[in-house]
Amino acid sequence: MRIRIEVLLLMFACGFEYVSCHETIVGRNFAFAEKQLRFGLTEVEAARRVKKNCKSTQSDTLKMVNPRSLNPDRTLHLVASKDWTSGFFPGELWYMYEYTGDKFWKKKADESTKLIKQEQWNGKTHDMGFKMYCSYGNGFRLTQNQQYKKILIQSAKTLSSRYNKKVGCLRSWDHSTNNWEYPVIIDNMLNLEILFWATSVTGDSSYYKIAVNHAKTTAKNHFRNDYSSFHVVDYDTITGNVIKKTTHQGFSDGSAWARGQAWGLYGFTMCYRETRNPEFLEQAKHIANYIFTQSNLPKDLIPYWDFNAPNIPNEPRDVSAATVIASALYELSTFDRENSTVYINRANAIIENLTTSYRSEPRQNKGFLLLHSTGSKPANVEVDVPLVYADYYFLEALLRKNKLGKAAENIE
Ligand code: GLY
């Protein structure tokens, strides 16, 4: 009886089309992800046990909890909760629960989420949104767990402490103080979502105001005339003026680092959703236009790691940029109705190409879903590897496509 009810619930989750779900690209990818992430979980749990037995990693801040990538020797790279990527794996497990309705994923997601609880107090980085909103945020959305809500509100409070009124931005990094006085990176746009959420649940508008100011300052200073973006903008905290515009993970200060363009597209689309400010929608439309008019964008729409990388076509791709772009385009298609078909067709093409040419073989690569991402080419770190955030935004894009239903079919 119990099994029957679960099957019925599953059919309900798939709109009474569970059998045919497997015939869609979304269904086929989730069927693959089910097997691959179950395998991945066994690898992660084994790696956590090994790390636990290692004396030097006993304290909570050093404990290795969630996967980020593969090490050069192809072993699993687990990270501590303070790492900016620690929330993506729990986020993936929540997305599996969202799609399947299977309690197995809820249990595993909850376990993995709780491992980064202490981050709610970590004011030393701007990455709170990446960490806590992808994990606890999805968890709260799907379960209404009040404990998660409390942790998310504290996280938003901690993140707000990094806001400087004079600059009008949250500070991104505390490291490399010899290089920058007050660095703000384009990636930071993604950390605003937890602030919008905090205002919506607490009624305290201060979070919302910080997010809007940060987005406006970023729109003003991070973008060039063609709407490509700089990676790092450094500010003078006395005057609020820009000191310099540089890069850290891109090819050069003047180049367009692929994931940076993706963060910008995603961030301004999300800011439009939360504010309905037409300036943010315009910004997102311009960024999308920049990305898709680059002659250096390959035919399969999976960008090289930087649009201005010097040896294109002999440069590594960045699948993580592609999955962030695809997810953002599905959302943008719901706001910019005039161009919605174009956005959907591009996002669909990305998903199709990832599915056919960039997916891991089953039970390989420690359970990661997608290959060929690039973390930091200039540092020669994580070049042409699986990355947990590529997988997270892949599942998110698939869920967004699924929710769009018939509207997200190719129209060309
Ligand atoms: N947020 C860091 C990165 O995109 O590499």
Coordinates of C-alpha atoms and ligand atoms in Angstrom, one line a residue:
M1 CA 0.0 0.0 0.0
R2 CA 2.8 2.4 1.0
I3 CA 4.6 1.7 -2.3
R4 CA 1.5 2.4 -4.2
I5 CA 0.9 5.7 -2.6
E6 CA 4.5 6.7 -3.3
V7 CA 4.1 5.7 -7.0
L8 CA 0.9 7.8 -7.2
L9 CA 2.7 10.8 -5.6
L10 CA 5.5 10.4 -8.1
M11 CA 3.0 10.3 -11.0
F12 CA 1.4 13.4 -9.6
A13 CA 4.8 15.1 -9.4
C14 CA 5.3 14.4 -13.1
G15 CA 1.8 15.6 -14.0
F16 CA 0.4 12.0 -14.3
E17 CA 3.0 11.3 -17.0
Y18 CA 5.6 9.4 -15.0
V19 CA 6.1 6.8 -17.7
S20 CA 6.5 9.4 -20.5
C21 CA 8.6 11.6 -18.2
H22 CA 11.5 9.4 -19.1
E23 CA 11.0 10.2 -22.7
T24 CA 11.6 13.9 -22.3
I25 CA 15.1 15.4 -22.1
V26 CA 14.2 16.5 -18.6
G27 CA 13.0 13.1 -17.6
R28 CA 16.0 11.4 -19.1
N29 CA 18.4 13.7 -17.4
F30 CA 16.8 13.2 -14.0
A31 CA 16.8 9.4 -14.5
F32 CA 20.5 9.7 -15.2
A33 CA 21.0 12.0 -12.2
E34 CA 19.1 9.6 -9.9
K35 CA 21.6 6.8 -10.6
Q36 CA 24.6 9.0 -10.8
L37 CA 23.9 11.0 -7.6
R38 CA 23.1 7.8 -5.7
F39 CA 26.5 6.5 -6.8
G40 CA 28.0 9.9 -5.9
L41 CA 26.5 9.8 -2.5
T42 CA 28.3 6.5 -1.7
E43 CA 31.6 8.1 -2.9
V44 CA 31.0 11.3 -0.8
E45 CA 30.0 9.3 2.3
A46 CA 33.1 7.1 2.0
A47 CA 35.3 10.2 1.5
R48 CA 33.8 11.9 4.6
R49 CA 34.6 8.8 6.7
V50 CA 38.2 8.9 5.5
K51 CA 38.5 12.6 6.4
K52 CA 36.9 12.0 9.8
N53 CA 39.5 9.5 10.7
C54 CA 42.3 12.0 9.9
K55 CA 43.2 13.7 13.2
S56 CA 44.1 17.1 11.7
T57 CA 40.6 17.7 10.4
Q58 CA 38.6 17.1 13.5
S59 CA 37.4 20.7 14.3
D60 CA 34.1 21.8 12.8
T61 CA 35.6 24.6 10.7
L62 CA 38.1 22.2 9.1
K63 CA 35.8 19.2 8.6
M64 CA 35.5 18.2 5.0
V65 CA 31.8 18.0 4.2
N66 CA 30.6 18.3 0.6
P67 CA 32.1 17.7 -2.8
R68 CA 33.4 20.4 -5.1
S69 CA 35.3 18.7 -7.9
L70 CA 37.9 16.1 -8.7
N71 CA 41.5 16.4 -7.5
P72 CA 44.3 16.1 -10.2
D73 CA 44.7 12.4 -9.1
R74 CA 40.9 12.0 -9.8
T75 CA 40.0 11.5 -6.1
L76 CA 37.1 13.4 -4.8
H77 CA 37.7 17.0 -3.7
L78 CA 35.6 17.5 -0.6
V79 CA 35.5 21.0 0.9
A80 CA 34.9 22.4 4.4
S81 CA 31.6 24.4 5.0
K82 CA 33.4 27.7 4.6
D83 CA 34.2 27.0 1.0
W84 CA 32.0 29.0 -1.4
T85 CA 30.8 25.8 -3.1
S86 CA 29.7 23.9 0.1
G87 CA 26.0 24.5 -0.5
F88 CA 25.7 23.2 -4.1
F89 CA 25.7 19.5 -3.3
P90 CA 22.9 19.8 -0.8
G91 CA 21.1 22.0 -3.3
E92 CA 21.3 19.3 -5.9
L93 CA 19.9 16.8 -3.5
W94 CA 17.0 19.1 -2.8
Y95 CA 16.4 19.5 -6.6
M96 CA 16.3 15.7 -6.8
Y97 CA 13.7 15.6 -4.1
E98 CA 11.7 18.4 -5.8
Y99 CA 11.6 16.4 -9.1
T100 CA 11.0 12.9 -7.8
G101 CA 9.1 13.5 -4.5
D102 CA 11.2 10.6 -3.1
K103 CA 11.9 10.9 0.6
F104 CA 15.3 9.3 0.1
W105 CA 16.5 12.6 -1.4
K106 CA 14.9 14.7 1.3
K107 CA 16.7 12.7 4.0
K108 CA 20.1 13.0 2.1
A109 CA 19.5 16.7 1.4
D110 CA 18.7 17.4 5.0
E111 CA 21.9 15.6 6.2
S112 CA 24.1 17.4 3.7
T113 CA 22.5 20.8 4.4
K114 CA 23.0 20.5 8.2
L115 CA 26.7 20.0 7.7
I116 CA 27.1 23.7 6.8
K117 CA 24.9 25.1 9.5
Q118 CA 27.7 27.1 11.1
E119 CA 28.1 29.2 8.0
Q120 CA 25.2 31.4 9.2
W121 CA 27.7 33.1 11.5
N122 CA 30.5 33.4 9.0
G123 CA 30.8 37.1 8.1
K124 CA 34.3 36.7 6.5
T125 CA 33.0 36.2 3.0
H126 CA 30.2 37.3 0.6
D127 CA 29.4 33.8 -0.5
M128 CA 26.5 33.4 2.0
G129 CA 23.9 33.2 -0.8
F130 CA 25.8 30.6 -2.7
K131 CA 26.2 28.5 0.4
M132 CA 23.0 29.0 2.3
Y133 CA 20.4 29.9 -0.2
C134 CA 21.2 26.9 -2.5
S135 CA 21.0 24.5 0.4
Y136 CA 18.8 25.9 3.3
G137 CA 16.9 28.1 0.8
N138 CA 15.8 25.3 -1.4
G139 CA 15.2 23.1 1.7
F140 CA 12.9 25.7 3.2
R141 CA 11.1 26.3 0.0
L142 CA 10.3 22.6 -0.3
T143 CA 9.7 21.7 3.4
Q144 CA 8.8 24.9 5.3
N145 CA 11.1 23.7 8.0
Q146 CA 11.1 26.5 10.6
Q147 CA 14.6 25.7 11.8
Y148 CA 15.9 26.3 8.2
K149 CA 14.1 29.6 8.2
K150 CA 15.8 30.8 11.3
I151 CA 19.2 29.8 9.9
L152 CA 18.5 31.6 6.7
I153 CA 17.5 34.8 8.4
Q154 CA 20.6 34.8 10.5
S155 CA 22.6 34.2 7.3
A156 CA 21.1 37.2 5.7
K157 CA 21.9 39.3 8.8
T158 CA 25.5 38.2 8.7
L159 CA 25.8 38.9 5.0
S160 CA 24.4 42.4 5.5
S161 CA 27.2 43.2 7.8
R162 CA 29.5 43.3 4.7
Y163 CA 27.6 46.3 3.2
N164 CA 29.3 49.7 2.9
K165 CA 26.9 52.6 2.5
K166 CA 29.5 54.9 0.9
V167 CA 30.3 52.3 -1.8
G168 CA 26.8 51.0 -2.1
C169 CA 27.9 47.4 -2.3
L170 CA 28.6 44.3 -0.2
R171 CA 32.3 43.6 0.0
S172 CA 33.3 40.4 -1.8
W173 CA 36.7 39.4 -0.6
D174 CA 38.8 40.0 2.5
H175 CA 41.9 38.4 1.1
S176 CA 44.7 40.0 -1.0
T177 CA 44.4 43.4 0.8
N178 CA 47.7 44.4 -1.0
N179 CA 45.8 44.2 -4.3
W180 CA 42.4 45.7 -3.5
E181 CA 41.0 48.1 -1.0
Y182 CA 37.3 47.1 -1.3
P183 CA 36.9 44.4 -4.0
V184 CA 33.4 43.7 -5.4
I185 CA 33.1 40.8 -7.9
I186 CA 30.3 40.3 -10.5
D187 CA 29.6 36.9 -8.9
N188 CA 28.3 38.7 -5.8
M189 CA 25.1 39.4 -7.7
L190 CA 24.0 35.8 -6.9
N191 CA 24.3 36.5 -3.1
L192 CA 21.5 39.1 -3.3
E193 CA 18.7 36.5 -3.6
I194 CA 18.9 35.5 0.1
L195 CA 18.5 39.2 1.0
F196 CA 15.4 39.7 -1.0
W197 CA 14.0 36.5 0.6
A198 CA 14.9 37.8 4.1
T199 CA 12.8 40.9 3.5
S200 CA 9.9 39.0 2.2
V201 CA 9.7 36.8 5.3
T202 CA 10.7 39.3 8.0
G203 CA 9.2 42.5 6.7
D204 CA 12.5 44.2 7.4
S205 CA 13.2 46.2 4.3
S206 CA 16.9 46.8 5.1
Y207 CA 17.9 43.6 3.3
Y208 CA 16.0 44.5 0.2
K209 CA 17.6 48.0 0.1
I210 CA 21.1 46.6 0.4
A211 CA 20.4 44.2 -2.5
V212 CA 18.9 46.9 -4.7
N213 CA 21.8 49.3 -4.0
H214 CA 24.3 46.6 -4.7
A215 CA 22.7 45.7 -8.0
K216 CA 22.5 49.4 -9.1
T217 CA 26.1 50.1 -8.2
T218 CA 27.1 46.9 -10.0
A219 CA 25.1 47.9 -13.1
K220 CA 26.8 51.3 -13.1
N221 CA 30.4 50.3 -12.6
H222 CA 30.9 46.7 -13.6
F223 CA 29.8 46.9 -17.3
R224 CA 31.5 48.2 -20.4
N225 CA 29.7 49.8 -23.3
D226 CA 29.0 46.5 -25.0
Y227 CA 27.6 45.1 -21.7
S228 CA 30.4 42.7 -21.1
S229 CA 31.5 42.9 -17.5
F230 CA 34.7 43.3 -15.5
H231 CA 35.3 40.6 -12.9
V232 CA 36.6 42.7 -10.0
V233 CA 35.8 46.4 -9.3
D234 CA 37.8 48.0 -6.5
Y235 CA 36.3 50.9 -4.5
D236 CA 37.6 53.7 -2.3
T237 CA 35.7 53.4 1.0
I238 CA 36.2 57.1 1.9
T239 CA 34.9 58.6 -1.4
G240 CA 32.9 55.6 -2.7
N241 CA 34.7 56.1 -6.1
V242 CA 36.0 53.3 -8.2
I243 CA 39.8 52.8 -7.8
K244 CA 40.3 50.2 -10.6
K245 CA 38.6 47.5 -12.7
T246 CA 40.5 44.3 -12.9
T247 CA 40.2 40.5 -13.2
H248 CA 41.1 37.5 -11.0
Q249 CA 39.8 34.5 -12.9
G250 CA 39.6 36.0 -16.4
F251 CA 42.2 36.2 -19.2
S252 CA 42.9 40.0 -18.7
D253 CA 41.4 43.0 -17.0
G254 CA 39.7 44.0 -20.3
S255 CA 38.4 40.5 -21.2
A256 CA 35.1 38.8 -20.7
W257 CA 35.5 35.9 -18.3
A258 CA 32.7 33.5 -19.3
R259 CA 31.3 32.6 -15.9
G260 CA 31.3 36.3 -14.9
Q261 CA 29.0 37.0 -17.9
A262 CA 26.8 34.2 -16.7
W263 CA 26.7 35.4 -13.1
G264 CA 25.7 38.9 -14.4
L265 CA 22.9 37.5 -16.6
Y266 CA 21.5 35.3 -13.8
G267 CA 21.9 38.0 -11.2
F268 CA 20.1 40.8 -13.1
T269 CA 17.3 38.4 -14.2
M270 CA 16.8 37.4 -10.5
C271 CA 16.9 41.1 -9.4
Y272 CA 14.1 41.9 -11.9
R273 CA 12.0 39.0 -10.6
E274 CA 12.4 40.3 -7.0
T275 CA 11.9 44.1 -7.8
R276 CA 10.2 44.4 -11.2
N277 CA 12.6 47.3 -11.8
P278 CA 12.8 47.6 -15.6
E279 CA 16.4 48.8 -15.4
F280 CA 17.4 45.3 -14.2
L281 CA 15.4 43.6 -17.0
E282 CA 17.2 45.9 -19.5
Q283 CA 20.5 45.0 -18.0
A284 CA 19.8 41.2 -18.3
K285 CA 18.6 41.6 -21.9
H286 CA 21.8 43.5 -22.9
I287 CA 24.0 40.8 -21.2
A288 CA 22.2 38.0 -23.0
N289 CA 22.7 40.0 -26.3
Y290 CA 26.4 40.4 -25.6
I291 CA 26.9 36.6 -24.9
F292 CA 25.0 35.4 -28.0
T293 CA 26.6 37.9 -30.4
Q294 CA 30.2 36.9 -29.7
S295 CA 31.9 35.2 -32.6
N296 CA 33.9 33.3 -30.1
L297 CA 30.9 31.5 -28.7
P298 CA 31.1 28.0 -30.1
K299 CA 28.3 26.6 -32.3
D300 CA 27.2 24.3 -29.4
L301 CA 26.8 27.3 -27.1
I302 CA 29.2 26.0 -24.4
P303 CA 31.5 28.9 -23.9
Y304 CA 35.3 28.8 -23.7
W305 CA 36.4 29.9 -20.2
D306 CA 36.9 33.5 -21.4
F307 CA 35.4 35.1 -24.5
N308 CA 38.8 36.7 -25.2
A309 CA 41.0 33.7 -24.4
P310 CA 44.0 34.0 -26.6
N311 CA 44.1 30.5 -28.2
I312 CA 40.5 29.9 -29.2
P313 CA 39.5 27.3 -30.4
N314 CA 42.3 25.6 -28.5
E315 CA 41.1 26.7 -25.1
P316 CA 39.1 24.8 -22.4
R317 CA 35.4 25.2 -22.2
D318 CA 33.4 26.2 -19.1
V319 CA 30.3 24.0 -18.8
S320 CA 29.5 25.8 -15.5
A321 CA 29.0 29.1 -17.4
A322 CA 26.7 27.3 -19.8
T323 CA 24.5 25.8 -17.1
V324 CA 24.2 29.2 -15.3
I325 CA 23.3 30.8 -18.7
A326 CA 20.7 28.2 -19.5
S327 CA 19.0 28.4 -16.1
A328 CA 19.0 32.3 -16.4
L329 CA 17.6 32.2 -19.9
Y330 CA 14.6 30.0 -18.9
E331 CA 13.7 32.6 -16.3
L332 CA 14.4 35.6 -18.6
S333 CA 12.0 34.1 -21.1
T334 CA 9.2 34.5 -18.7
F335 CA 9.9 38.3 -18.3
D336 CA 11.0 39.4 -21.8
R337 CA 8.0 37.9 -23.7
E338 CA 9.0 39.5 -27.0
N339 CA 12.2 37.5 -27.1
S340 CA 11.1 34.5 -25.1
T341 CA 11.2 32.0 -28.0
V342 CA 14.8 33.0 -28.7
Y343 CA 15.9 32.6 -25.1
I344 CA 14.1 29.2 -24.8
N345 CA 15.6 27.9 -28.0
R346 CA 19.1 28.8 -26.9
A347 CA 18.6 27.3 -23.4
N348 CA 17.2 24.2 -25.0
A349 CA 20.2 23.9 -27.3
I350 CA 22.6 24.2 -24.4
I351 CA 20.7 21.5 -22.5
E352 CA 20.7 19.2 -25.6
N353 CA 24.4 19.7 -26.2
L354 CA 25.3 19.1 -22.6
T355 CA 23.2 16.0 -22.6
T356 CA 24.7 14.5 -25.7
S357 CA 28.4 15.6 -25.4
Y358 CA 29.3 16.8 -21.9
R359 CA 27.8 14.2 -19.5
S360 CA 29.8 11.8 -17.5
E361 CA 29.6 8.1 -18.2
P362 CA 27.4 6.4 -15.5
R363 CA 29.2 5.5 -12.3
Q364 CA 32.3 7.4 -13.4
N365 CA 33.8 10.7 -12.1
K366 CA 32.7 10.1 -8.5
G367 CA 29.1 10.8 -9.4
F368 CA 29.5 14.3 -11.0
L369 CA 26.9 14.8 -13.8
L370 CA 28.8 17.0 -16.2
L371 CA 32.4 17.2 -17.4
H372 CA 34.5 20.1 -18.9
S373 CA 34.2 23.0 -16.5
T374 CA 36.9 25.5 -15.7
G375 CA 37.3 27.0 -12.2
S376 CA 40.3 29.2 -12.7
K377 CA 42.4 29.0 -15.8
P378 CA 44.9 31.8 -14.7
A379 CA 45.7 29.9 -11.5
N380 CA 45.7 26.6 -13.5
V381 CA 43.3 25.2 -10.9
E382 CA 40.2 23.1 -11.9
V383 CA 40.8 23.3 -15.6
D384 CA 38.6 20.9 -17.7
V385 CA 37.0 19.1 -14.7
P386 CA 33.6 18.4 -13.3
L387 CA 32.4 21.2 -10.9
V388 CA 29.6 20.8 -8.4
Y389 CA 28.0 24.2 -9.4
A390 CA 27.8 23.2 -13.0
D391 CA 25.7 20.2 -11.9
Y392 CA 23.6 22.3 -9.6
Y393 CA 22.6 24.9 -12.2
F394 CA 22.1 22.0 -14.8
L395 CA 19.4 20.5 -12.5
E396 CA 18.0 23.9 -11.8
A397 CA 17.8 24.7 -15.6
L398 CA 16.0 21.3 -16.1
L399 CA 13.5 22.1 -13.4
R400 CA 12.9 25.5 -14.9
K401 CA 12.4 24.0 -18.3
N402 CA 10.0 21.4 -16.8
K403 CA 7.9 24.1 -15.1
L404 CA 7.7 26.0 -18.4
G405 CA 6.2 22.8 -19.8
K406 CA 4.9 23.2 -23.4
A407 CA 6.2 26.8 -23.5
A408 CA 9.7 25.4 -23.3
E409 CA 9.5 23.3 -26.4
N410 CA 11.6 24.3 -29.4
I411 CA 9.6 26.7 -31.6
E412 CA 11.9 27.1 -34.5
Ligands
GLY1 N1 32.2 32.6 -7.5 C1 33.5 32.1 -7.8 C2 33.5 31.6 -9.2 O1 32.6 31.7 -10.0 O2 34.6 31.0 -9.5

